[in-house]
PDB file of C-alpha atoms in Angstrom:
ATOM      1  CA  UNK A   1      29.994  35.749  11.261  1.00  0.00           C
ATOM      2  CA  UNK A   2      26.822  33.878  12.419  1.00  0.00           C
ATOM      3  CA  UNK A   3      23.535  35.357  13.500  1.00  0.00           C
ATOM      4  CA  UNK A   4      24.418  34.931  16.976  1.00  0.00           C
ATOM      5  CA  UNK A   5      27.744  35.899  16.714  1.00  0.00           C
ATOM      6  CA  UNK A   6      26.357  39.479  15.072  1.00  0.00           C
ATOM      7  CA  UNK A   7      23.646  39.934  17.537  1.00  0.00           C
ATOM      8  CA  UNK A   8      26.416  39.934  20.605  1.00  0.00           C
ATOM      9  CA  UNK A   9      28.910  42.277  18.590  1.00  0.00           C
ATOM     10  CA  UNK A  10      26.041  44.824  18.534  1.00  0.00           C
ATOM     11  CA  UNK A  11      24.842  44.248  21.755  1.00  0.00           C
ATOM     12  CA  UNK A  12      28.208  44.994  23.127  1.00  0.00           C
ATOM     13  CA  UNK A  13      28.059  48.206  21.071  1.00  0.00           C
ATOM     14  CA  UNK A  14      24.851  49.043  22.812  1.00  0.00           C
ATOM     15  CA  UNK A  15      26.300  51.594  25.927  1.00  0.00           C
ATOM     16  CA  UNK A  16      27.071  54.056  23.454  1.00  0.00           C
ATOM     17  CA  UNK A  17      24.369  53.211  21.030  1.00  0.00           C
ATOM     18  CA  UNK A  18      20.950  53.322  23.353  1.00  0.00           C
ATOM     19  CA  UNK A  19      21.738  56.972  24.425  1.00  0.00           C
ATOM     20  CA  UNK A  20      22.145  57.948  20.972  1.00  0.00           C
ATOM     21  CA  UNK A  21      18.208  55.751  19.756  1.00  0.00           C
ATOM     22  CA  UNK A  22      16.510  57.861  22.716  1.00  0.00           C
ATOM     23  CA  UNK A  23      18.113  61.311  21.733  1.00  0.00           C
ATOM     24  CA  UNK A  24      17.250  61.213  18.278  1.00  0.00           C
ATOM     25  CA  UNK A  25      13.868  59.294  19.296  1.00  0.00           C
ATOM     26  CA  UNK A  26      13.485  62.473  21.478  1.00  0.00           C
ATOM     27  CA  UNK A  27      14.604  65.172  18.909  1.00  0.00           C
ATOM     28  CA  UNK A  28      12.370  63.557  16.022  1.00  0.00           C
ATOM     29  CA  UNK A  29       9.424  63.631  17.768  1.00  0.00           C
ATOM     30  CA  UNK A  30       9.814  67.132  18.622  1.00  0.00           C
ATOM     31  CA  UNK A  31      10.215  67.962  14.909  1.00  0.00           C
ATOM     32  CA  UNK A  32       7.297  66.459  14.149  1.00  0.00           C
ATOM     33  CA  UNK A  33       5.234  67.410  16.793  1.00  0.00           C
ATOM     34  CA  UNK A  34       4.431  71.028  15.116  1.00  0.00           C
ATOM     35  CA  UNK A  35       2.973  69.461  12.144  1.00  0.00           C
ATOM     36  CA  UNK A  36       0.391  67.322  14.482  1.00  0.00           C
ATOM     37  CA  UNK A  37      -0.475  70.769  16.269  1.00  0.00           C
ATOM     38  CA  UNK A  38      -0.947  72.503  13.320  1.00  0.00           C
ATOM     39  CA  UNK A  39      -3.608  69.568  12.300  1.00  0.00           C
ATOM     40  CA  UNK A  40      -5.341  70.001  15.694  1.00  0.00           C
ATOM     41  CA  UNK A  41      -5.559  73.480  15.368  1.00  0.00           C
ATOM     42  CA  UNK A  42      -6.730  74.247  12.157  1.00  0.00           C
ATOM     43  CA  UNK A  43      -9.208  71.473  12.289  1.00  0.00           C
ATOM     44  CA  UNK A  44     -10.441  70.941  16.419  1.00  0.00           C
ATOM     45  CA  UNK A  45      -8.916  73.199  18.909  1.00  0.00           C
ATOM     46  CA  UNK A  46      -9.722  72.921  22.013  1.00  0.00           C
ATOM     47  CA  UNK A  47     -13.374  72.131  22.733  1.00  0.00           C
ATOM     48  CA  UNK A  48     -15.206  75.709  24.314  1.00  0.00           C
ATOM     49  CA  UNK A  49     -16.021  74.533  27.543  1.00  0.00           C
ATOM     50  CA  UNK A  50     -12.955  73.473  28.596  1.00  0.00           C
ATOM     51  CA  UNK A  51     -12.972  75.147  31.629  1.00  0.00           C
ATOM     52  CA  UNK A  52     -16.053  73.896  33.370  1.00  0.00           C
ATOM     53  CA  UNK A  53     -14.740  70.384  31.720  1.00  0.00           C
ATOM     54  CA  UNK A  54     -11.592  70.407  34.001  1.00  0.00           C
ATOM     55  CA  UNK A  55     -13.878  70.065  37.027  1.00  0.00           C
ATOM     56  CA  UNK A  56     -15.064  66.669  35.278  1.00  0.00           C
ATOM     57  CA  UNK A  57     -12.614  63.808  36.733  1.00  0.00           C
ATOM     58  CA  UNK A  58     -13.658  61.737  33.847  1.00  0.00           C
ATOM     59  CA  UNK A  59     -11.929  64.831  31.525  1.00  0.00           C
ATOM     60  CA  UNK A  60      -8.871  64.354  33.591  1.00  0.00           C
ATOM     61  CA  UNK A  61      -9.057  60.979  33.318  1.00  0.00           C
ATOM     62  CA  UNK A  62      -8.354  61.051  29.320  1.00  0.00           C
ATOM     63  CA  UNK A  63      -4.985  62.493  29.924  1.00  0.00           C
ATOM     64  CA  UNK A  64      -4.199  60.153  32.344  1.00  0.00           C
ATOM     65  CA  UNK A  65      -4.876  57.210  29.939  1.00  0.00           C
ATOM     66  CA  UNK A  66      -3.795  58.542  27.099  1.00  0.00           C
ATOM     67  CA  UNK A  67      -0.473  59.483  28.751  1.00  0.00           C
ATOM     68  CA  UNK A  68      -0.203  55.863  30.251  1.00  0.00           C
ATOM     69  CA  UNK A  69       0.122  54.228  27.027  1.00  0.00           C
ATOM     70  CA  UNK A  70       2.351  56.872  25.113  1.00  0.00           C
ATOM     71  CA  UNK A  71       5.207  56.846  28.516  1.00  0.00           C
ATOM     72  CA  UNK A  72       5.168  53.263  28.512  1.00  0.00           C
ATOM     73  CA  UNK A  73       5.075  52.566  24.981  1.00  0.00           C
ATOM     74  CA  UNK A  74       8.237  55.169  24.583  1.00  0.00           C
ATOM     75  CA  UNK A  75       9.757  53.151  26.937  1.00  0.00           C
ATOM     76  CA  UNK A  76       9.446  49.882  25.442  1.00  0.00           C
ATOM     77  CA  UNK A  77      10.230  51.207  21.885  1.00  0.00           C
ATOM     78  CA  UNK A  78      13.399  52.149  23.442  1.00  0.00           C
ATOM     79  CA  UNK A  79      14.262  48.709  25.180  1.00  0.00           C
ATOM     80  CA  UNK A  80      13.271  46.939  21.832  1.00  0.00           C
ATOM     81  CA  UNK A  81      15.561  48.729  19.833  1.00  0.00           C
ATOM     82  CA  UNK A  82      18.304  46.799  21.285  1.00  0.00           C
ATOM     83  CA  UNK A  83      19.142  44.006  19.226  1.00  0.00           C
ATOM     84  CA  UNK A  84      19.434  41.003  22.037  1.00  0.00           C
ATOM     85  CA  UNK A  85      16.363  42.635  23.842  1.00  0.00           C
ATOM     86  CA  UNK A  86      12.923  41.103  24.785  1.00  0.00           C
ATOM     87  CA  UNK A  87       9.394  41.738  25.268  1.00  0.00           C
ATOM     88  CA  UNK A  88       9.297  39.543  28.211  1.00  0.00           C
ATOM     89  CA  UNK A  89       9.068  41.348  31.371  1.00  0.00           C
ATOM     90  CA  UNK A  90       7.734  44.421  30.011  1.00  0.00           C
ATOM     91  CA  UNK A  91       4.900  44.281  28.455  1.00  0.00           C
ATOM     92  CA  UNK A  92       2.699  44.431  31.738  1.00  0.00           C
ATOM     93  CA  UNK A  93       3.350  48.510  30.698  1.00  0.00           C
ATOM     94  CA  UNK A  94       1.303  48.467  28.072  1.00  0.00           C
ATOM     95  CA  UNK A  95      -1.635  47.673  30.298  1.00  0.00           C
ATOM     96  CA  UNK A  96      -1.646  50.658  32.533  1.00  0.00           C
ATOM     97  CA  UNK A  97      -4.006  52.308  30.310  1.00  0.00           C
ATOM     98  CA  UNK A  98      -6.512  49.721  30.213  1.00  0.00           C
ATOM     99  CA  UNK A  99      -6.125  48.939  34.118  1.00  0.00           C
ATOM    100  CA  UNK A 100      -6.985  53.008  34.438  1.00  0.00           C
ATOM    101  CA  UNK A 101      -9.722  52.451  31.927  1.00  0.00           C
ATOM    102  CA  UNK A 102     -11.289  49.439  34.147  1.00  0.00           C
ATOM    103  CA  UNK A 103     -11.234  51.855  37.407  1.00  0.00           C
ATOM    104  CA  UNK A 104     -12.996  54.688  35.638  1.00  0.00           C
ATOM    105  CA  UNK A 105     -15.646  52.559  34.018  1.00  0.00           C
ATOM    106  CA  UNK A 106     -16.649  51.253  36.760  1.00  0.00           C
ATOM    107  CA  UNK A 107     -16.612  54.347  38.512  1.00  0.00           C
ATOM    108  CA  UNK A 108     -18.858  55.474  36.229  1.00  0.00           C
ATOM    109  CA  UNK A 109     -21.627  52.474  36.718  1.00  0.00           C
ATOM    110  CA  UNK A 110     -21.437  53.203  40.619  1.00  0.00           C
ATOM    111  CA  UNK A 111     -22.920  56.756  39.523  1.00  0.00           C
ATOM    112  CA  UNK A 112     -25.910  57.701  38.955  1.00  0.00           C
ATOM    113  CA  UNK A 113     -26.499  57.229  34.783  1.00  0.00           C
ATOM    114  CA  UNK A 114     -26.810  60.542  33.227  1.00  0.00           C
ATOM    115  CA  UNK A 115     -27.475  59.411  29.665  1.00  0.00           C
ATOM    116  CA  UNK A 116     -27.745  55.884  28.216  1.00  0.00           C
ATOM    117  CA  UNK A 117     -25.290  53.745  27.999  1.00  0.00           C
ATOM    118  CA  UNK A 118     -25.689  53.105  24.547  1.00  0.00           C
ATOM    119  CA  UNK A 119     -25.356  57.161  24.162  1.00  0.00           C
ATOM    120  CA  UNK A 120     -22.166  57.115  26.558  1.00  0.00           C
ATOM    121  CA  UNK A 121     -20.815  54.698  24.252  1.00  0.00           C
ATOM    122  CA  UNK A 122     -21.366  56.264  20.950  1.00  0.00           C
ATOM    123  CA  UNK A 123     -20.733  59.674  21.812  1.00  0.00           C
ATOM    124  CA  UNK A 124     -21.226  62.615  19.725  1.00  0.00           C
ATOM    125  CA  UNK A 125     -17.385  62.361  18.394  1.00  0.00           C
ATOM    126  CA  UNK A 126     -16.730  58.472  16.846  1.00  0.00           C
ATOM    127  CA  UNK A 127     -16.652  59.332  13.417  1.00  0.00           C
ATOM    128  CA  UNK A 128     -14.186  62.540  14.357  1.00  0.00           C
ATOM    129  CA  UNK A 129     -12.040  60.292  16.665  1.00  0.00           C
ATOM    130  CA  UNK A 130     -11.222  57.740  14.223  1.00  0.00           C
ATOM    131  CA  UNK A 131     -10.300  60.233  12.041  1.00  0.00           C
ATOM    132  CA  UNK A 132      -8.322  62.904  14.211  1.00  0.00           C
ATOM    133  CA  UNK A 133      -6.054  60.489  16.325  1.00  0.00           C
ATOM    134  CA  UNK A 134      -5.083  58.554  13.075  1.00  0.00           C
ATOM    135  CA  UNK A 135      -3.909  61.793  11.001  1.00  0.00           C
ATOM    136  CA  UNK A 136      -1.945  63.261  14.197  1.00  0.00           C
ATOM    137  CA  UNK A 137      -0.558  60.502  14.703  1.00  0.00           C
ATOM    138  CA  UNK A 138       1.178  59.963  10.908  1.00  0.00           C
ATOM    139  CA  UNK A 139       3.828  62.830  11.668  1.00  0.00           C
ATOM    140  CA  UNK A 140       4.757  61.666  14.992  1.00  0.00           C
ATOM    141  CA  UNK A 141       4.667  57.769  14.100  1.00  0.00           C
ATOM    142  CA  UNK A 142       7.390  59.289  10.825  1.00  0.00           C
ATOM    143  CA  UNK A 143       9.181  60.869  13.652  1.00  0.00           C
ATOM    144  CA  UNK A 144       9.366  57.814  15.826  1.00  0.00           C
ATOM    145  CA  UNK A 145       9.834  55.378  12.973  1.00  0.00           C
ATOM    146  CA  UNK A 146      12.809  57.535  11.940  1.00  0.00           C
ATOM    147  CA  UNK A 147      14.403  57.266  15.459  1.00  0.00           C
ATOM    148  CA  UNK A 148      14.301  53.704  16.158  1.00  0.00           C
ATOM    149  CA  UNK A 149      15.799  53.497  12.916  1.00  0.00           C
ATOM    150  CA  UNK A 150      18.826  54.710  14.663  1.00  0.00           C
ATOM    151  CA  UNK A 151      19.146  51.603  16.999  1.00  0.00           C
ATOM    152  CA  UNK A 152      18.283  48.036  15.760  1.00  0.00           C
ATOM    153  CA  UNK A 153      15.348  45.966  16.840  1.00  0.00           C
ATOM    154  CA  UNK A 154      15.488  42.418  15.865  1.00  0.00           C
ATOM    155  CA  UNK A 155      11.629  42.616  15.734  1.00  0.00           C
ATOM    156  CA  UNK A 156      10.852  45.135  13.554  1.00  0.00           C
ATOM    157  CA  UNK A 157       7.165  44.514  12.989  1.00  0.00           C
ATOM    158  CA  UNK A 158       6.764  44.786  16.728  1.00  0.00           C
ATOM    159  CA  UNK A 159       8.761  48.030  17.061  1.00  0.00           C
ATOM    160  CA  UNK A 160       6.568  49.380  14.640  1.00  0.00           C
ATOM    161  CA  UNK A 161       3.879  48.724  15.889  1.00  0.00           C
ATOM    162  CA  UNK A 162       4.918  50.022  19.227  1.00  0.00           C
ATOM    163  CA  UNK A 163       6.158  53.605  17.005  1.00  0.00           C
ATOM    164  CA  UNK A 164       2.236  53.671  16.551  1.00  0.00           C
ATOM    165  CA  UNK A 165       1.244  52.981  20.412  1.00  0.00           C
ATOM    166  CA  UNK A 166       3.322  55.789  21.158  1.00  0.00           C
ATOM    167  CA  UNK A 167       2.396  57.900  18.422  1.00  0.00           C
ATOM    168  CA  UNK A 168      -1.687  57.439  18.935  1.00  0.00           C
ATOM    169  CA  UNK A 169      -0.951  58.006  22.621  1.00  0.00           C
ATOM    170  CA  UNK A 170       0.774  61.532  22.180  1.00  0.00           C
ATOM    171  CA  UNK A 171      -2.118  62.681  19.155  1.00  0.00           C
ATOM    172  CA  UNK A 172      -4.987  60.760  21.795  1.00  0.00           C
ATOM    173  CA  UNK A 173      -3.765  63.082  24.403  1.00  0.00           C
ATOM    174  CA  UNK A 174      -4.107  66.146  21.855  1.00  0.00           C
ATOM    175  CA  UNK A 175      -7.511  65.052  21.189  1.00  0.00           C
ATOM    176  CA  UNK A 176      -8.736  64.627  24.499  1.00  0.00           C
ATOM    177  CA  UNK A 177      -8.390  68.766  24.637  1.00  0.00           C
ATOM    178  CA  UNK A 178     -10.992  68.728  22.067  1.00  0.00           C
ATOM    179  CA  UNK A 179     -13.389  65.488  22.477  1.00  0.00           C
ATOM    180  CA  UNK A 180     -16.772  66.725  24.615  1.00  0.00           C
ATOM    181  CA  UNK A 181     -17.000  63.051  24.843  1.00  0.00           C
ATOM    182  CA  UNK A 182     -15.760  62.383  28.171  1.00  0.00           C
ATOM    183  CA  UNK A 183     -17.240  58.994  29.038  1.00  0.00           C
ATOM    184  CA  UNK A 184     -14.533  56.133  30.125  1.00  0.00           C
ATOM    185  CA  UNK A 185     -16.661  53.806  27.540  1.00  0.00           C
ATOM    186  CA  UNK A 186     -16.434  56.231  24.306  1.00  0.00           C
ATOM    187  CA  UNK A 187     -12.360  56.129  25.158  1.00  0.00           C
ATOM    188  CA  UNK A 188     -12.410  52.689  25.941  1.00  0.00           C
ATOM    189  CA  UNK A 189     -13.888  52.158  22.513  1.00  0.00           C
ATOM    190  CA  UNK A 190     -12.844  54.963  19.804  1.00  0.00           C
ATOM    191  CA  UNK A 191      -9.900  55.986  20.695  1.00  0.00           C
ATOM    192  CA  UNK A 192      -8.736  52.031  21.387  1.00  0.00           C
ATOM    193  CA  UNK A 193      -9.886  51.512  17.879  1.00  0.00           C
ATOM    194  CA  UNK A 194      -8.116  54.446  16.633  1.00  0.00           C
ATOM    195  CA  UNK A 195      -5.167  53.789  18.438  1.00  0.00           C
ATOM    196  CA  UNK A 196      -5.315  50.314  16.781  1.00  0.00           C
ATOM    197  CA  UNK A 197      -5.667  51.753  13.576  1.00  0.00           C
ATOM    198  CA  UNK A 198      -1.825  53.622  13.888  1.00  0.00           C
ATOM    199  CA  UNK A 199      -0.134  50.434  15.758  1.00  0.00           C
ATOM    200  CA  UNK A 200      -0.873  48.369  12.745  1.00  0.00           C
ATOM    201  CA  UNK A 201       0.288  51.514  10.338  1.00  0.00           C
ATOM    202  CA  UNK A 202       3.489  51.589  12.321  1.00  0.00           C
ATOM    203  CA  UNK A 203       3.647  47.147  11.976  1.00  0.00           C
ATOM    204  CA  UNK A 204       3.469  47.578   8.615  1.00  0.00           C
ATOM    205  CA  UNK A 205       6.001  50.493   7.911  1.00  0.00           C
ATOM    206  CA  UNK A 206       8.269  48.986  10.821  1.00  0.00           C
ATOM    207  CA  UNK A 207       8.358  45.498   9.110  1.00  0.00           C
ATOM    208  CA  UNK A 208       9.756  47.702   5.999  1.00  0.00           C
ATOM    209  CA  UNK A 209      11.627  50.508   7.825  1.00  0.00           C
ATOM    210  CA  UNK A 210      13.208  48.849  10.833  1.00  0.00           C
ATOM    211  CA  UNK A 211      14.434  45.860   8.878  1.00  0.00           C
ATOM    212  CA  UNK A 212      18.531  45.487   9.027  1.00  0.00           C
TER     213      UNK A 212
END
């Protein structure tokens, strides 16, 4: 059997097989999610003042961006773990986040400067950021890596790598909870580099763990 041959005998198999890649997708996440929680809350929590910090739209605006990458990058994971499938068409998802990103930081230069920009940039949290997102992330990106295992992706090093979009996404969105840094910048900046920090974990463990 040729490579072509093979890639339309699974593809036919795919109505019963994408159900079964998005329930155990699903289902391992949710296993690992508990260990990620546990890491937030024995070592953040959620920040004291979140409270008066829900009044902040730039707060909200974390979970919105965060949020916007993990969804989309789910979605994608999914679609690539079709054999015959491609990345044309739907990568435009994976820019929601930064589209949000562009509307809030320049929301925030139409206001009236309340530190620096150099300080809104920086932040009080970098060092913590780089740190947190990556080690939430690891059980989720297992979980993830672990459930596109179940389908097969002709482009492992880019499912991977999308396992770790999602993954940062769902342990950003933890983080946010805890981060006093609310500026559009400091998440344009620290958790992008984070979050690029996990997608090329998850290239280099999909390139390894995906392959079939």
């Amino acid at each position: 059997m040729d490579t072509d041959q093979l890639i339309r005998t699974l593809a036919a198999d795919n109505a019963h097989r994408a159900p079964r890649v998005g329930a155990v997708l699903t289902l391992a996440l949710l296993v690992a999610a508990p260990l990620s929680i546990l890491i937030f809350a024995t070592f953040l929590g959620v920040r004291a003042d979140v409270m008066s910090a829900m009044r902040n739209p730039f707060f909200d605006m974390k979970f919105a961006v965060t949020l916007s990458l993990a969804i989309p990058a789910i979605i994608v994971s999914l679609h690539l773990s079709r054999p015959e499938a491609l990345m044309r068409g739907w990568g435009w998802l994976l820019l929601l986040p930064v589209g949000l990103l562009a509307v809030a930081i320049g929301g925030e230069m139409m206001m009236a400067p309340a530190m620096p920009m150099s300080m809104r940039l920086m932040g009080k949290n970098s060092r913590v950021c780089l740190l947190a997102i990556p080690a939430m992330s690891l059980p989720l990106l297992a979980g993830a890596l672990f459930g596109l295992r179940h389908g097969a992706p002709s482009r492992p090093v880019l499912a991977g790598a999308l396992a770790g979009l999602l993954s940062a996404g769902l342990a950003a969105t933890l983080y946010a909870s805890h981060c006093t840094d609310d500026s559009p910048l400091f998440v344009a900046t620290w958790y992008t580099l984070a979050t690029a920090l996990v997608a090329a974990i998850g290239a280099l463990a999909g390139s390894r763990a995906l392959r079939y």
